[in-house]
mmCIF file of C-alpha atoms and ligand atoms in Angstrom:
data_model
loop_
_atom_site.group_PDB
_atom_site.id
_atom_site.type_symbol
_atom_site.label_atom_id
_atom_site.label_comp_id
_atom_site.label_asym_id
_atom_site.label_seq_id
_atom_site.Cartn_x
_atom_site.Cartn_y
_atom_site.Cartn_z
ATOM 1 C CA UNK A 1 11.971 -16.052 10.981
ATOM 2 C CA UNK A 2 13.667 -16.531 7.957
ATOM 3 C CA UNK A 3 13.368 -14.397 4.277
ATOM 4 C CA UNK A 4 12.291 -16.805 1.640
ATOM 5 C CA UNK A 5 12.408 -15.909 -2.148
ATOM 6 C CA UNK A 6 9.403 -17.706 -4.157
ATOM 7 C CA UNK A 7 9.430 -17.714 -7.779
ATOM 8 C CA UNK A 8 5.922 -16.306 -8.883
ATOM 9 C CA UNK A 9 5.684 -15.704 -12.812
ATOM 10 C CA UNK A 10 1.984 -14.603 -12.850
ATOM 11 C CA UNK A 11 1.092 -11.572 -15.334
ATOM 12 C CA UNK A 12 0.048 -8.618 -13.296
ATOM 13 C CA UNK A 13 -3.065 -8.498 -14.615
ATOM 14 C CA UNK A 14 -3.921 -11.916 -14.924
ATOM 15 C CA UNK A 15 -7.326 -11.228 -13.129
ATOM 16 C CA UNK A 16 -8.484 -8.743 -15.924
ATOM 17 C CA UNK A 17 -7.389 -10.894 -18.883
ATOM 18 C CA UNK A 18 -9.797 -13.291 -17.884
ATOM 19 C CA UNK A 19 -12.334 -11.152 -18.774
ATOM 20 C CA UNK A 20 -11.077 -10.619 -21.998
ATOM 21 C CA UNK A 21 -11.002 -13.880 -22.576
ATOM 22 C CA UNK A 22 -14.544 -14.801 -22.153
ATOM 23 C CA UNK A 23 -14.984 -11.410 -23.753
ATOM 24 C CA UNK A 24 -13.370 -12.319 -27.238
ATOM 25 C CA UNK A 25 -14.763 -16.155 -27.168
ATOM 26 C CA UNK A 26 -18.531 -14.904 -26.383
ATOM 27 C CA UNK A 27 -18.175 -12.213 -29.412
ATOM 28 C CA UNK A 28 -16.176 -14.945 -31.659
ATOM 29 C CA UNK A 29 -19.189 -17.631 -30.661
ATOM 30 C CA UNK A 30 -21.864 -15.105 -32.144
ATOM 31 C CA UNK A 31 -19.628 -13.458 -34.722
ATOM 32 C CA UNK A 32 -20.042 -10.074 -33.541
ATOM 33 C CA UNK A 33 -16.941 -7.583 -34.508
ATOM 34 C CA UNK A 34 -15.082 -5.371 -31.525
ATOM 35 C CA UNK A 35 -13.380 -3.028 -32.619
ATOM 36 C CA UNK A 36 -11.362 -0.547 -29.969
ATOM 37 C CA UNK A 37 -11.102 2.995 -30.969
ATOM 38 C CA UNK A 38 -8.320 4.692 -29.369
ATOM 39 C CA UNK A 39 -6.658 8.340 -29.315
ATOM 40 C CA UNK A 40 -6.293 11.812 -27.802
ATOM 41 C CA UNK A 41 -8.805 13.782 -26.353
ATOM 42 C CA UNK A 42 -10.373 15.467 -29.474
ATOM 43 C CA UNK A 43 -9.227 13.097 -32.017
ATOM 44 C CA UNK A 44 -12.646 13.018 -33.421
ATOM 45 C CA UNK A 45 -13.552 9.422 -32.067
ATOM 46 C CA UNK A 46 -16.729 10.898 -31.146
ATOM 47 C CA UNK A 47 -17.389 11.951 -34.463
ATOM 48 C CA UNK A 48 -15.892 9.706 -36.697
ATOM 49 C CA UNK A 49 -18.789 7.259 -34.895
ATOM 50 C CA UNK A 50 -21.619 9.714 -35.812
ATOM 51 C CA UNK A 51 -20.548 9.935 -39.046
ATOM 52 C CA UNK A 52 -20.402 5.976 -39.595
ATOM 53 C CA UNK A 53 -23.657 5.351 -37.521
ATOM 54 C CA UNK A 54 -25.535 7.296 -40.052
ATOM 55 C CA UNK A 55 -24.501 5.410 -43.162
ATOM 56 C CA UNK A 56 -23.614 2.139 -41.810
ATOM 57 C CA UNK A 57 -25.323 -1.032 -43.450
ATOM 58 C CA UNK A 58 -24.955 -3.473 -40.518
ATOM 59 C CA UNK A 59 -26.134 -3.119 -36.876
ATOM 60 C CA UNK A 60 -23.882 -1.519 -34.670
ATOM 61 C CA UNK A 61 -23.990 -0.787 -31.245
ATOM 62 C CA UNK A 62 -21.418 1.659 -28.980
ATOM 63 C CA UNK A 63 -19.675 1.174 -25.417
ATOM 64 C CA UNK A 64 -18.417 4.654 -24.694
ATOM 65 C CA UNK A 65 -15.771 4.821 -22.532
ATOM 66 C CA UNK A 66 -15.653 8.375 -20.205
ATOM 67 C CA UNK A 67 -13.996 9.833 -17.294
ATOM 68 C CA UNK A 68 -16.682 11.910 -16.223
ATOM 69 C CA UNK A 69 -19.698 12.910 -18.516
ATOM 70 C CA UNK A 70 -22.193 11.217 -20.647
ATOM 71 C CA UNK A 71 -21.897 13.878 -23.505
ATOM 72 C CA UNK A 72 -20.370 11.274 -25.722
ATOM 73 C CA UNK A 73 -23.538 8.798 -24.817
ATOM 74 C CA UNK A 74 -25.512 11.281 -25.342
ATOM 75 C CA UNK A 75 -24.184 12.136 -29.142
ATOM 76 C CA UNK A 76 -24.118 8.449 -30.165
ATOM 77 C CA UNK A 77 -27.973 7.995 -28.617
ATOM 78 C CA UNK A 78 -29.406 10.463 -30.497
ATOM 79 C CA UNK A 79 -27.516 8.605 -33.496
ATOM 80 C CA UNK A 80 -30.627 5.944 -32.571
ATOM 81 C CA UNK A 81 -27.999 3.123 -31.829
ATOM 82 C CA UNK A 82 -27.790 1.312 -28.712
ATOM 83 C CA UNK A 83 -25.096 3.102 -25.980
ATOM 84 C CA UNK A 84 -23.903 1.836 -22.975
ATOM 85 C CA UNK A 85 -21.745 4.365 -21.087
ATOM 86 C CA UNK A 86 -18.882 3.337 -18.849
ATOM 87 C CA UNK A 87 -17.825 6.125 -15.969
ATOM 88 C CA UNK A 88 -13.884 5.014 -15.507
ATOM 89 C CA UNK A 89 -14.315 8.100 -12.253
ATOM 90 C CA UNK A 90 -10.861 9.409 -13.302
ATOM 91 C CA UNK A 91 -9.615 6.062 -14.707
ATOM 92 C CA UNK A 92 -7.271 7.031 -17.783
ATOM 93 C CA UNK A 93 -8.471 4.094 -19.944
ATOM 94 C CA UNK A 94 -11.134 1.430 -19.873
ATOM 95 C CA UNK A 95 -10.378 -2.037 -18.879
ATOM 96 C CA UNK A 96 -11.812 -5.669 -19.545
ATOM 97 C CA UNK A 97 -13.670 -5.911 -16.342
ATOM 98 C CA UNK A 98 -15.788 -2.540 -16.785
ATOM 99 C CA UNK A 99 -16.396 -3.717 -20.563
ATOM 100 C CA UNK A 100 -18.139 -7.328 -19.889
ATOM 101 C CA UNK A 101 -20.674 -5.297 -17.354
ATOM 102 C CA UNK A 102 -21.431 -2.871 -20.126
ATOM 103 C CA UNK A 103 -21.665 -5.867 -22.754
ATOM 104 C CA UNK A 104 -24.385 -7.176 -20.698
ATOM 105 C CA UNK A 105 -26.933 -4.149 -21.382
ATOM 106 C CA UNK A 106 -27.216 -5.180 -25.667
ATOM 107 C CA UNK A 107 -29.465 -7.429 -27.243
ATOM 108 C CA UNK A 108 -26.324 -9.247 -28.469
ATOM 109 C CA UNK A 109 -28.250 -11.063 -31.066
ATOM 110 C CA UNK A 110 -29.203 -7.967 -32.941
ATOM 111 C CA UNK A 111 -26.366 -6.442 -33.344
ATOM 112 C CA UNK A 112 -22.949 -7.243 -35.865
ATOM 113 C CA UNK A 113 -20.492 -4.201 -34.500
ATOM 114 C CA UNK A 114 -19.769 -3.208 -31.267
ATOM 115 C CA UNK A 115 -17.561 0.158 -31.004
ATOM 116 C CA UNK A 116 -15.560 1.109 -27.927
ATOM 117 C CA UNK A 117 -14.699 4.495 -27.646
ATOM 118 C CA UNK A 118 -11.814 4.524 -25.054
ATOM 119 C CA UNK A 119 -11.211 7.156 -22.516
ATOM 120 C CA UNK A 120 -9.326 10.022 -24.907
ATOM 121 C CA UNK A 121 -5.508 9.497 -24.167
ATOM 122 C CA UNK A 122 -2.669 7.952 -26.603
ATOM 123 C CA UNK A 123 -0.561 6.049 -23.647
ATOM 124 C CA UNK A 124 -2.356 3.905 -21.671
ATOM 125 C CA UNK A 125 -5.232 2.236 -23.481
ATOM 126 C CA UNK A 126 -3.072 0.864 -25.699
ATOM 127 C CA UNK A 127 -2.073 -1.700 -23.138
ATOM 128 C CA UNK A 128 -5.330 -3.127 -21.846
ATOM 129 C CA UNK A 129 -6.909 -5.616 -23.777
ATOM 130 C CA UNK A 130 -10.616 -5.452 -24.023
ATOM 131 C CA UNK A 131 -11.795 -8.647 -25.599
ATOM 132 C CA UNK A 132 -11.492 -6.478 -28.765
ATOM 133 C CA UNK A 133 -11.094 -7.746 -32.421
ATOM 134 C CA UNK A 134 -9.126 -5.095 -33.383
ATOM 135 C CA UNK A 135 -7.587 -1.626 -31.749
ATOM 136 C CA UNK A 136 -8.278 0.901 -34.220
ATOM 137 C CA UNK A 137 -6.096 4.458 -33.797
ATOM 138 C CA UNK A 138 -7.884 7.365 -34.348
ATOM 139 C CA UNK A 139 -5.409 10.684 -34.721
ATOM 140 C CA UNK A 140 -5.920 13.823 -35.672
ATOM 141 C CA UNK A 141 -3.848 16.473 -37.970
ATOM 142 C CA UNK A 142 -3.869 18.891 -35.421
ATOM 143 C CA UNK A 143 -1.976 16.853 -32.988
ATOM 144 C CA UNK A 144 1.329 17.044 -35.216
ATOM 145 C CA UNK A 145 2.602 14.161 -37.281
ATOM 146 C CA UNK A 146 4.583 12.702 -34.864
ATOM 147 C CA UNK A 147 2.600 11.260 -32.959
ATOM 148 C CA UNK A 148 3.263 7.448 -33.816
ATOM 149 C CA UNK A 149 7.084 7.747 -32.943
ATOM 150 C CA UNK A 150 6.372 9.353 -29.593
ATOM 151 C CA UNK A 151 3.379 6.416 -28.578
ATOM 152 C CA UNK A 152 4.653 3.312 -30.728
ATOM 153 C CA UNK A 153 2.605 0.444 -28.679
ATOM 154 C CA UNK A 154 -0.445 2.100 -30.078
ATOM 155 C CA UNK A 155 0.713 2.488 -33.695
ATOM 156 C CA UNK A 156 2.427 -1.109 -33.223
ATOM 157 C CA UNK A 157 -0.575 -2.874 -32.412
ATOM 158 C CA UNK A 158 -3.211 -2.066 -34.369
ATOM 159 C CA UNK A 159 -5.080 -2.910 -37.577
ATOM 160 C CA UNK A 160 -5.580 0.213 -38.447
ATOM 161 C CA UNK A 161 -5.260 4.114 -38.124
ATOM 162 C CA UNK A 162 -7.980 7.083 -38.894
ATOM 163 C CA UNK A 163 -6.317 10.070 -39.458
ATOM 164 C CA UNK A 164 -9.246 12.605 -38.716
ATOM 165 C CA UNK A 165 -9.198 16.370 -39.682
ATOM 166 C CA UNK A 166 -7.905 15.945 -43.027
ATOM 167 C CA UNK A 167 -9.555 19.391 -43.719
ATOM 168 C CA UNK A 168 -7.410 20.873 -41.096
ATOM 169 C CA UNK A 169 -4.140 19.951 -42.609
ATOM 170 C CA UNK A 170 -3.652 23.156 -44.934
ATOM 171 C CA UNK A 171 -3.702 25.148 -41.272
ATOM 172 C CA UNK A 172 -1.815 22.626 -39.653
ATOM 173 C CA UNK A 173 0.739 22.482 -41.751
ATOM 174 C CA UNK A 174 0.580 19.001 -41.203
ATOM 175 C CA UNK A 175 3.591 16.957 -42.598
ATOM 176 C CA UNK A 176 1.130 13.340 -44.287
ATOM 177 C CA UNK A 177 4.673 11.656 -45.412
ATOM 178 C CA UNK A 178 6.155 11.903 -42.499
ATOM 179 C CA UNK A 179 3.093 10.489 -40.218
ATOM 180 C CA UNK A 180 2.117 7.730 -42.693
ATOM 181 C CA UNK A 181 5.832 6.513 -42.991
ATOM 182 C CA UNK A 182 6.094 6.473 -39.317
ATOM 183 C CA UNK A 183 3.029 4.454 -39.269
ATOM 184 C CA UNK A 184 4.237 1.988 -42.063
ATOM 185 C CA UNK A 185 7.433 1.693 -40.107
ATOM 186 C CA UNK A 186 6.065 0.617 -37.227
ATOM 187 C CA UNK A 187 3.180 -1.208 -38.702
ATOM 188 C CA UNK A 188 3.721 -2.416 -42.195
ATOM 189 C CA UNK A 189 -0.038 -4.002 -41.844
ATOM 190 C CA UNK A 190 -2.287 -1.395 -40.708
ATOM 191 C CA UNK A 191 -4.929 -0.172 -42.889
ATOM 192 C CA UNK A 192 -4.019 3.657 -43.454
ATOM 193 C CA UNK A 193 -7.501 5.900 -43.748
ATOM 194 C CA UNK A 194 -7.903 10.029 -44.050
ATOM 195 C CA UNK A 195 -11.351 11.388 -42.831
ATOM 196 C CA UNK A 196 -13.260 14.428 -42.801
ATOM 197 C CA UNK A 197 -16.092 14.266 -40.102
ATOM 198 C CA UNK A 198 -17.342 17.482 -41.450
ATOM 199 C CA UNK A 199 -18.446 16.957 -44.374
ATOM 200 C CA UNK A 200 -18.615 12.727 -44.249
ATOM 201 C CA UNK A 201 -15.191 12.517 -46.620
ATOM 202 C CA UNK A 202 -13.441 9.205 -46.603
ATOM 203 C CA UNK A 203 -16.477 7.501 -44.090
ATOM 204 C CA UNK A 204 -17.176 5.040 -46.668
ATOM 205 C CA UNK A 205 -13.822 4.239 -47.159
ATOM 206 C CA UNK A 206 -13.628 3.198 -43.379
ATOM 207 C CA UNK A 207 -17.490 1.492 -43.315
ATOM 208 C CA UNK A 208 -15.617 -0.152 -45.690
ATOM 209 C CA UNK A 209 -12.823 -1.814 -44.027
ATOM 210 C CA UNK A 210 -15.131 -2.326 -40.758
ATOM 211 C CA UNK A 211 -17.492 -4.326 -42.897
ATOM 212 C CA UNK A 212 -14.480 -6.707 -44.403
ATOM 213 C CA UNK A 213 -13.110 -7.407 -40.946
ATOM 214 C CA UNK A 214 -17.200 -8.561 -39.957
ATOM 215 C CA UNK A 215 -16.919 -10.501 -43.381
ATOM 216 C CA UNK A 216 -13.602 -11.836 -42.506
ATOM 217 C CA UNK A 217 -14.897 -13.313 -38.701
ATOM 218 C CA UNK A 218 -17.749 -14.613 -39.894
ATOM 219 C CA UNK A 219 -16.423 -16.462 -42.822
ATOM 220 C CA UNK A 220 -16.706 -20.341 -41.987
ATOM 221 C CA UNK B 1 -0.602 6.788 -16.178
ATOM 222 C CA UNK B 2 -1.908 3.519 -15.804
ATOM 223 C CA UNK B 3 1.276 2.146 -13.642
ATOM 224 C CA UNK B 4 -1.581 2.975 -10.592
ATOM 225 C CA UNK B 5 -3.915 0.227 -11.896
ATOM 226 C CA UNK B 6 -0.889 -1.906 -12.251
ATOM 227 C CA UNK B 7 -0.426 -1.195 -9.055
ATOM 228 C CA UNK B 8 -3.689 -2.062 -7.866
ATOM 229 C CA UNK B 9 -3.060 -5.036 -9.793
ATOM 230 C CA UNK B 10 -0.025 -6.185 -8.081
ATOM 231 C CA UNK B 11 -1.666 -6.121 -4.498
ATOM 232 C CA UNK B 12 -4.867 -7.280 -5.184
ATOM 233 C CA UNK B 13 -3.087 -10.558 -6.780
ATOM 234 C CA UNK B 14 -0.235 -10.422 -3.863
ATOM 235 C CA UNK B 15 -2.192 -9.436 -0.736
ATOM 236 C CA UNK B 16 -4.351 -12.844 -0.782
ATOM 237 C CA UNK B 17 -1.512 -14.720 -2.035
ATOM 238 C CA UNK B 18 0.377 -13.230 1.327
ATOM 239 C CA UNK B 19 -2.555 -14.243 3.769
ATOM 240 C CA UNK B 20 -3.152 -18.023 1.871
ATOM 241 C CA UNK B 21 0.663 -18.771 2.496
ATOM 242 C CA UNK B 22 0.464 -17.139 6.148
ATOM 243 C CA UNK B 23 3.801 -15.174 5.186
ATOM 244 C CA UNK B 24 4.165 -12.188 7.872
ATOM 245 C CA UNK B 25 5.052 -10.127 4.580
ATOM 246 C CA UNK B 26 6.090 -9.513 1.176
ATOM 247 C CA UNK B 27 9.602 -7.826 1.501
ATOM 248 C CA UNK B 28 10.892 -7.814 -2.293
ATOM 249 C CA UNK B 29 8.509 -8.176 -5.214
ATOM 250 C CA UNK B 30 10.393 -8.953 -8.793
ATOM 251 C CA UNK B 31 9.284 -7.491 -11.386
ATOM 252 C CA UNK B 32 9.763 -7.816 -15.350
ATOM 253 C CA UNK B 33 8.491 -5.443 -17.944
ATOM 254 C CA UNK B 34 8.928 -5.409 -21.132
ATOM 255 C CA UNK B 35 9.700 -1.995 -23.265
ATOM 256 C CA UNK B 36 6.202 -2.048 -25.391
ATOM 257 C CA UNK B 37 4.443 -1.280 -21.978
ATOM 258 C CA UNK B 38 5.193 2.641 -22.006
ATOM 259 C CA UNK B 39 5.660 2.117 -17.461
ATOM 260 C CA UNK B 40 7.427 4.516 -16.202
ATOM 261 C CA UNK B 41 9.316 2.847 -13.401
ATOM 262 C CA UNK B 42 9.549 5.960 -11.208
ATOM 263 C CA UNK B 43 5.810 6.432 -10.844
ATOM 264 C CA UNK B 44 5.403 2.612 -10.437
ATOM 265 C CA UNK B 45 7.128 2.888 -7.583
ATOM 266 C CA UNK B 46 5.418 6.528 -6.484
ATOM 267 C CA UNK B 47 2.158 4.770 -6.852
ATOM 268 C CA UNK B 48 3.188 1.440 -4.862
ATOM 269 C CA UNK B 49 4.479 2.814 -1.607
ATOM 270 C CA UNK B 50 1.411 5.265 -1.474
ATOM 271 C CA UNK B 51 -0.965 2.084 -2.716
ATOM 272 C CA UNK B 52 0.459 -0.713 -0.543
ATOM 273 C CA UNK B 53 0.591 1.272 2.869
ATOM 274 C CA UNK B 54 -1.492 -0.835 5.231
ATOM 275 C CA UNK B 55 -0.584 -4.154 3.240
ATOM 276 C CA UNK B 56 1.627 -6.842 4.362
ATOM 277 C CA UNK B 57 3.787 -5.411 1.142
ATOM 278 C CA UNK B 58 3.675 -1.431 3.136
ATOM 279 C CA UNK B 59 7.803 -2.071 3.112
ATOM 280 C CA UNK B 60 7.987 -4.059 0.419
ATOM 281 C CA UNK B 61 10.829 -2.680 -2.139
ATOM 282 C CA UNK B 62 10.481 -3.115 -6.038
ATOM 283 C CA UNK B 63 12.660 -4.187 -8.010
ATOM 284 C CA UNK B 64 11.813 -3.755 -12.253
ATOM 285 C CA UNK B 65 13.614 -5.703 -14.653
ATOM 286 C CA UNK B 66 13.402 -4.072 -17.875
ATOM 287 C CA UNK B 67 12.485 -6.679 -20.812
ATOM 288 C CA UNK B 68 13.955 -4.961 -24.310
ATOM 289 C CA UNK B 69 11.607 -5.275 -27.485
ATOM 290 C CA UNK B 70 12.700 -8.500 -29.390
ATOM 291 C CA UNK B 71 11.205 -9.543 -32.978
ATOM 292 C CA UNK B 72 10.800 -12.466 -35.344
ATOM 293 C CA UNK B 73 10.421 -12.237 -38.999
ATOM 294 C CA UNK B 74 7.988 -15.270 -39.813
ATOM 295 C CA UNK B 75 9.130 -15.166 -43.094
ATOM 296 C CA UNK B 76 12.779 -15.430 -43.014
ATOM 297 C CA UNK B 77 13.273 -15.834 -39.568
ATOM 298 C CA UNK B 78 15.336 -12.920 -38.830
ATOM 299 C CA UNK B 79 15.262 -11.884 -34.935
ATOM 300 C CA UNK B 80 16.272 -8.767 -33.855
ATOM 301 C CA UNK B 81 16.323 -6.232 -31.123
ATOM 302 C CA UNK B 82 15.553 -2.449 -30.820
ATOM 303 C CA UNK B 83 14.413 0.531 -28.940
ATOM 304 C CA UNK B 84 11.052 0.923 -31.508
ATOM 305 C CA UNK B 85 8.880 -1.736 -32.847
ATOM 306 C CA UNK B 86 9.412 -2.271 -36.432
ATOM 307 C CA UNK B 87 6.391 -3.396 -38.868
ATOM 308 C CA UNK B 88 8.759 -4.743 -41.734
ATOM 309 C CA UNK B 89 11.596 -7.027 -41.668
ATOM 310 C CA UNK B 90 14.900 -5.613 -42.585
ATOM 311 C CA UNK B 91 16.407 -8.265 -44.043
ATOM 312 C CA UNK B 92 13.098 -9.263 -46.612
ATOM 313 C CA UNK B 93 10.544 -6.276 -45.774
ATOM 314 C CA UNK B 94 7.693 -8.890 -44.846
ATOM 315 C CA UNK B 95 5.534 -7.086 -42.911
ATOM 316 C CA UNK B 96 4.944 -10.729 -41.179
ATOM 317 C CA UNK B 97 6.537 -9.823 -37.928
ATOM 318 C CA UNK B 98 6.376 -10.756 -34.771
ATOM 319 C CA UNK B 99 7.098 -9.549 -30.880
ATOM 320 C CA UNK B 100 8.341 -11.931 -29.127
ATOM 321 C CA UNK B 101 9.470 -10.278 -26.283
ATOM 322 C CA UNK B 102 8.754 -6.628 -24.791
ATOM 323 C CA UNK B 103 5.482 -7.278 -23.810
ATOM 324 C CA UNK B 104 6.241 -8.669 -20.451
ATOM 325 C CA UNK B 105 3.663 -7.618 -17.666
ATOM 326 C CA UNK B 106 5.119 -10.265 -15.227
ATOM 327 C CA UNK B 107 5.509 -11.236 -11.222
ATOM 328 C CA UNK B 108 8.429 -12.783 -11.386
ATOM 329 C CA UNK B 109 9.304 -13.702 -7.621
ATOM 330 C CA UNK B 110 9.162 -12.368 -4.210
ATOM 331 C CA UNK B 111 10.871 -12.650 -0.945
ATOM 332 C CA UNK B 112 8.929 -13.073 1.998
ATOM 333 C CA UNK B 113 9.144 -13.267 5.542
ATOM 334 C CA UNK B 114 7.836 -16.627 6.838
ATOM 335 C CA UNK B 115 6.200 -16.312 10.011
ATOM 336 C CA UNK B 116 8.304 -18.321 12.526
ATOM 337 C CA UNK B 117 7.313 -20.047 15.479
ATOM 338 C CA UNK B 118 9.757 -17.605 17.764
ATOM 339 C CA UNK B 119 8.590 -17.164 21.498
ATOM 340 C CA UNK B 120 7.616 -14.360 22.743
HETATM 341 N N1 GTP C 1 -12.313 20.262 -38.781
HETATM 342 C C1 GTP C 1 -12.611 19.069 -38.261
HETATM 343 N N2 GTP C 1 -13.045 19.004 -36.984
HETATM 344 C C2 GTP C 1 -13.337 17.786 -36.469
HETATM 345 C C3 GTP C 1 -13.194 16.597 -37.222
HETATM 346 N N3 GTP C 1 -13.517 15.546 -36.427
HETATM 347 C C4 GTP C 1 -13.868 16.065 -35.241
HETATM 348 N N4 GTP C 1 -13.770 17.412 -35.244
HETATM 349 C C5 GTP C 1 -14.051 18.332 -34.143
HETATM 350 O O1 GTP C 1 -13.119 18.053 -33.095
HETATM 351 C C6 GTP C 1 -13.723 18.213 -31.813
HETATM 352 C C7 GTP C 1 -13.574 16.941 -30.991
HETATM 353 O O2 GTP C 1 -14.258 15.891 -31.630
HETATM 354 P P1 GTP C 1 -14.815 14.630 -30.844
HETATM 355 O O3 GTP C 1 -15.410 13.717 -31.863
HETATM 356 O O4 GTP C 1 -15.649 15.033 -29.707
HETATM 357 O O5 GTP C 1 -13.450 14.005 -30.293
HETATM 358 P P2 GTP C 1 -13.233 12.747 -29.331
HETATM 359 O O6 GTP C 1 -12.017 12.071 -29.812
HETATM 360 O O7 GTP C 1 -14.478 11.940 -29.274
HETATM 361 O O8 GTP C 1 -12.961 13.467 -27.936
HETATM 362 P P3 GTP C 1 -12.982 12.825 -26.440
HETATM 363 O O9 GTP C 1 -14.091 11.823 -26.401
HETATM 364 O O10 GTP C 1 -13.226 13.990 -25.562
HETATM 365 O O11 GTP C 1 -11.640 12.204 -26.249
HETATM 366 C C8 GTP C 1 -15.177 18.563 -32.097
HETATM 367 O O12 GTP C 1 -15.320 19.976 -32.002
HETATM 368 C C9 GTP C 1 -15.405 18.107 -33.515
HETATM 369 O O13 GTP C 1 -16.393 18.843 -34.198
HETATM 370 C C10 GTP C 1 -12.728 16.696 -38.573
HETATM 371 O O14 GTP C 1 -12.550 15.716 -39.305
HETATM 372 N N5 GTP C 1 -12.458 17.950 -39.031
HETATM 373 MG MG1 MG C 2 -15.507 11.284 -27.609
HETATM 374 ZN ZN1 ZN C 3 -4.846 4.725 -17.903
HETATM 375 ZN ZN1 ZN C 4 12.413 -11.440 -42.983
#
């Protein structure tokens, strides 16, 4: 019996990014848009979705990504989009694998925007790759502007960040330079929007940007 | 805390790959992650002896090579290291940047223990 050392160099989670894969080259083969909403519990992803369902122009559709409940299904439903609603049973954040099951449930030929809420949490999302487009981080004023410095892979890697609860700010005392030059330090190319969910303020701005990036893939 | 489905990860890749090569058992798996990944080594660890008990890796030690965060500027090609991802090149302040390094999510080698043909 002898110890042998055997040189592997496989990615850890080769299995799931295989999913991905076929993920992102079925959605770029029909020009559909993914875009992967991540941040805290309470962030407003929840809301920053009812608020765009209601005004958007295209067709969207949402994967919502849950520990336990179907509340968030629920919200988006009555929204009158089609939901599909992934249970991660205690599972922090959503992963490839669970996504392509749930992609099977749409009409994918009706539809031009798929959202994925994530499970709420900053840390570990950021690090599975769903087939998306785009990861999109959704923050709130309330959590304290410092937020990008203490969960940089996030902030690093995406295209762009919602800053919800603008309203909030005044109670907050919420320090805006110091979050947004955080943000363009670690991202000088992310898209940089302030919302409201309450009353709807800076939506359009964002239905914006989400309809350029469905533009942008389905340019020829 | 996603180091548990890393974890899960790790054996469900390694555990076949053990039983395909007939190996008795993984003794020493080699690991390389980069700085981006936010794993805490500790709890990787936690998670593995609790995950792997019952495996042909139950003994298996761990060893984590930490990968720092290295970056290209595609526009001048200035390469640096740091502790935080930068968006913006200090030498030109092109946001064109790249990470070229820090990502790492690897299986870099093992040691196993062959199964001889002892007697007895
Ligand atoms: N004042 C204010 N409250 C908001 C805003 N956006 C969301 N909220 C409130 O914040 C709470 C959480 O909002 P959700 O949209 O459920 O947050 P979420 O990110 O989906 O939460 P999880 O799915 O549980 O992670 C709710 O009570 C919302 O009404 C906002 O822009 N301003
Ligand atoms: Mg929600
Ligand atoms: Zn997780
Ligand atoms: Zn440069």
């Amino acid at each position: 019996m002898a110890t042998k050392r055997v040189s592997v160099f496989k990615s850890v989670l080769a299995a799931d990014e295989q999913f991905a894969l076929r993920i992102r080259r079925e959605m770029d083969e029909r020009g559909v848009l993914v875009l992967n909403l991540i941040g805290s519990p309470g962030a407003g992803k929840t809301s920053l979705l009812e608020g765009s369902l209601r005004r958007c122009r295209f067709r969207a559709a949402v994967v919502e990504g849950d520990i336990a409940t179907a509340r968030d299904a629920e919200r988006i439903a009555s929204c009158g989009v089609p939901v599909v609603q992934i249970n991660t049973k205690g599972g922090c954040h959503l992963e490839a694998n669970l996504v392509s099951k749930a992609l099977g449930a749409f009409e994918l030929d009706k539809i031009d925007v798929i959202f994925i809420e994530n499970v709420g949490n900053l840390v570990c999302p950021a690090e599975f790759d769903l087939g998306e487009d785009c990861k999109v981080a959704v923050c709130s004023t309330a959590e304290g502007a410092d937020k990008p410095l203490k969960y940089p892979h996030l902030f690093h890697e995406c295209k762009a960040v919602v800053l919800t609860k603008k309203d909030l700010s005044p109670y907050v005392r919420f320090d805006r330079e110091l979050f947004w030059g955080d943000v363009e330090a670690l991202n000088g190319k992310a898209v940089k929007i302030e919302v409201d969910n309450l009353t709807g303020e800076g939506i359009d701005t964002w239905l914006e940007w989400v309809e350029e990036c469905l533009e942008q893939k389905r340019r020829p | 805390m996603h180091e548990m489905s890393l974890v899960e990860a790790i054996l469900e890749s390694l555990v076949p790959l053990c039983v395909e090569n007939r190996w008795r058992k993984i003794e020493r798996v080699v690991l390389r992650i980069g700085s981006l990944r936010q794993v805490i080594p500790e709890a990787l660890v936690f998670c593995f002896e609790a995950a792997s008990s019952g495996t042909p890796l139950a003994d298996a030690s761990i060893e984590i090579k930490e990968v720092p965060i290295r970056q290209k500027c595609a526009s001048c090609g200035l390469e640096w290291e740091g502790e935080v991802p930068l968006g913006r090149c200090s030498g030109c302040r092109s946001v064109e940047v790249e990470t070229i390094a820090g990502l790492e999510l690897e299986i870099e080698a093992l040691e196993v223990l062959e199964n001889g043909d002892e007697k007895g």
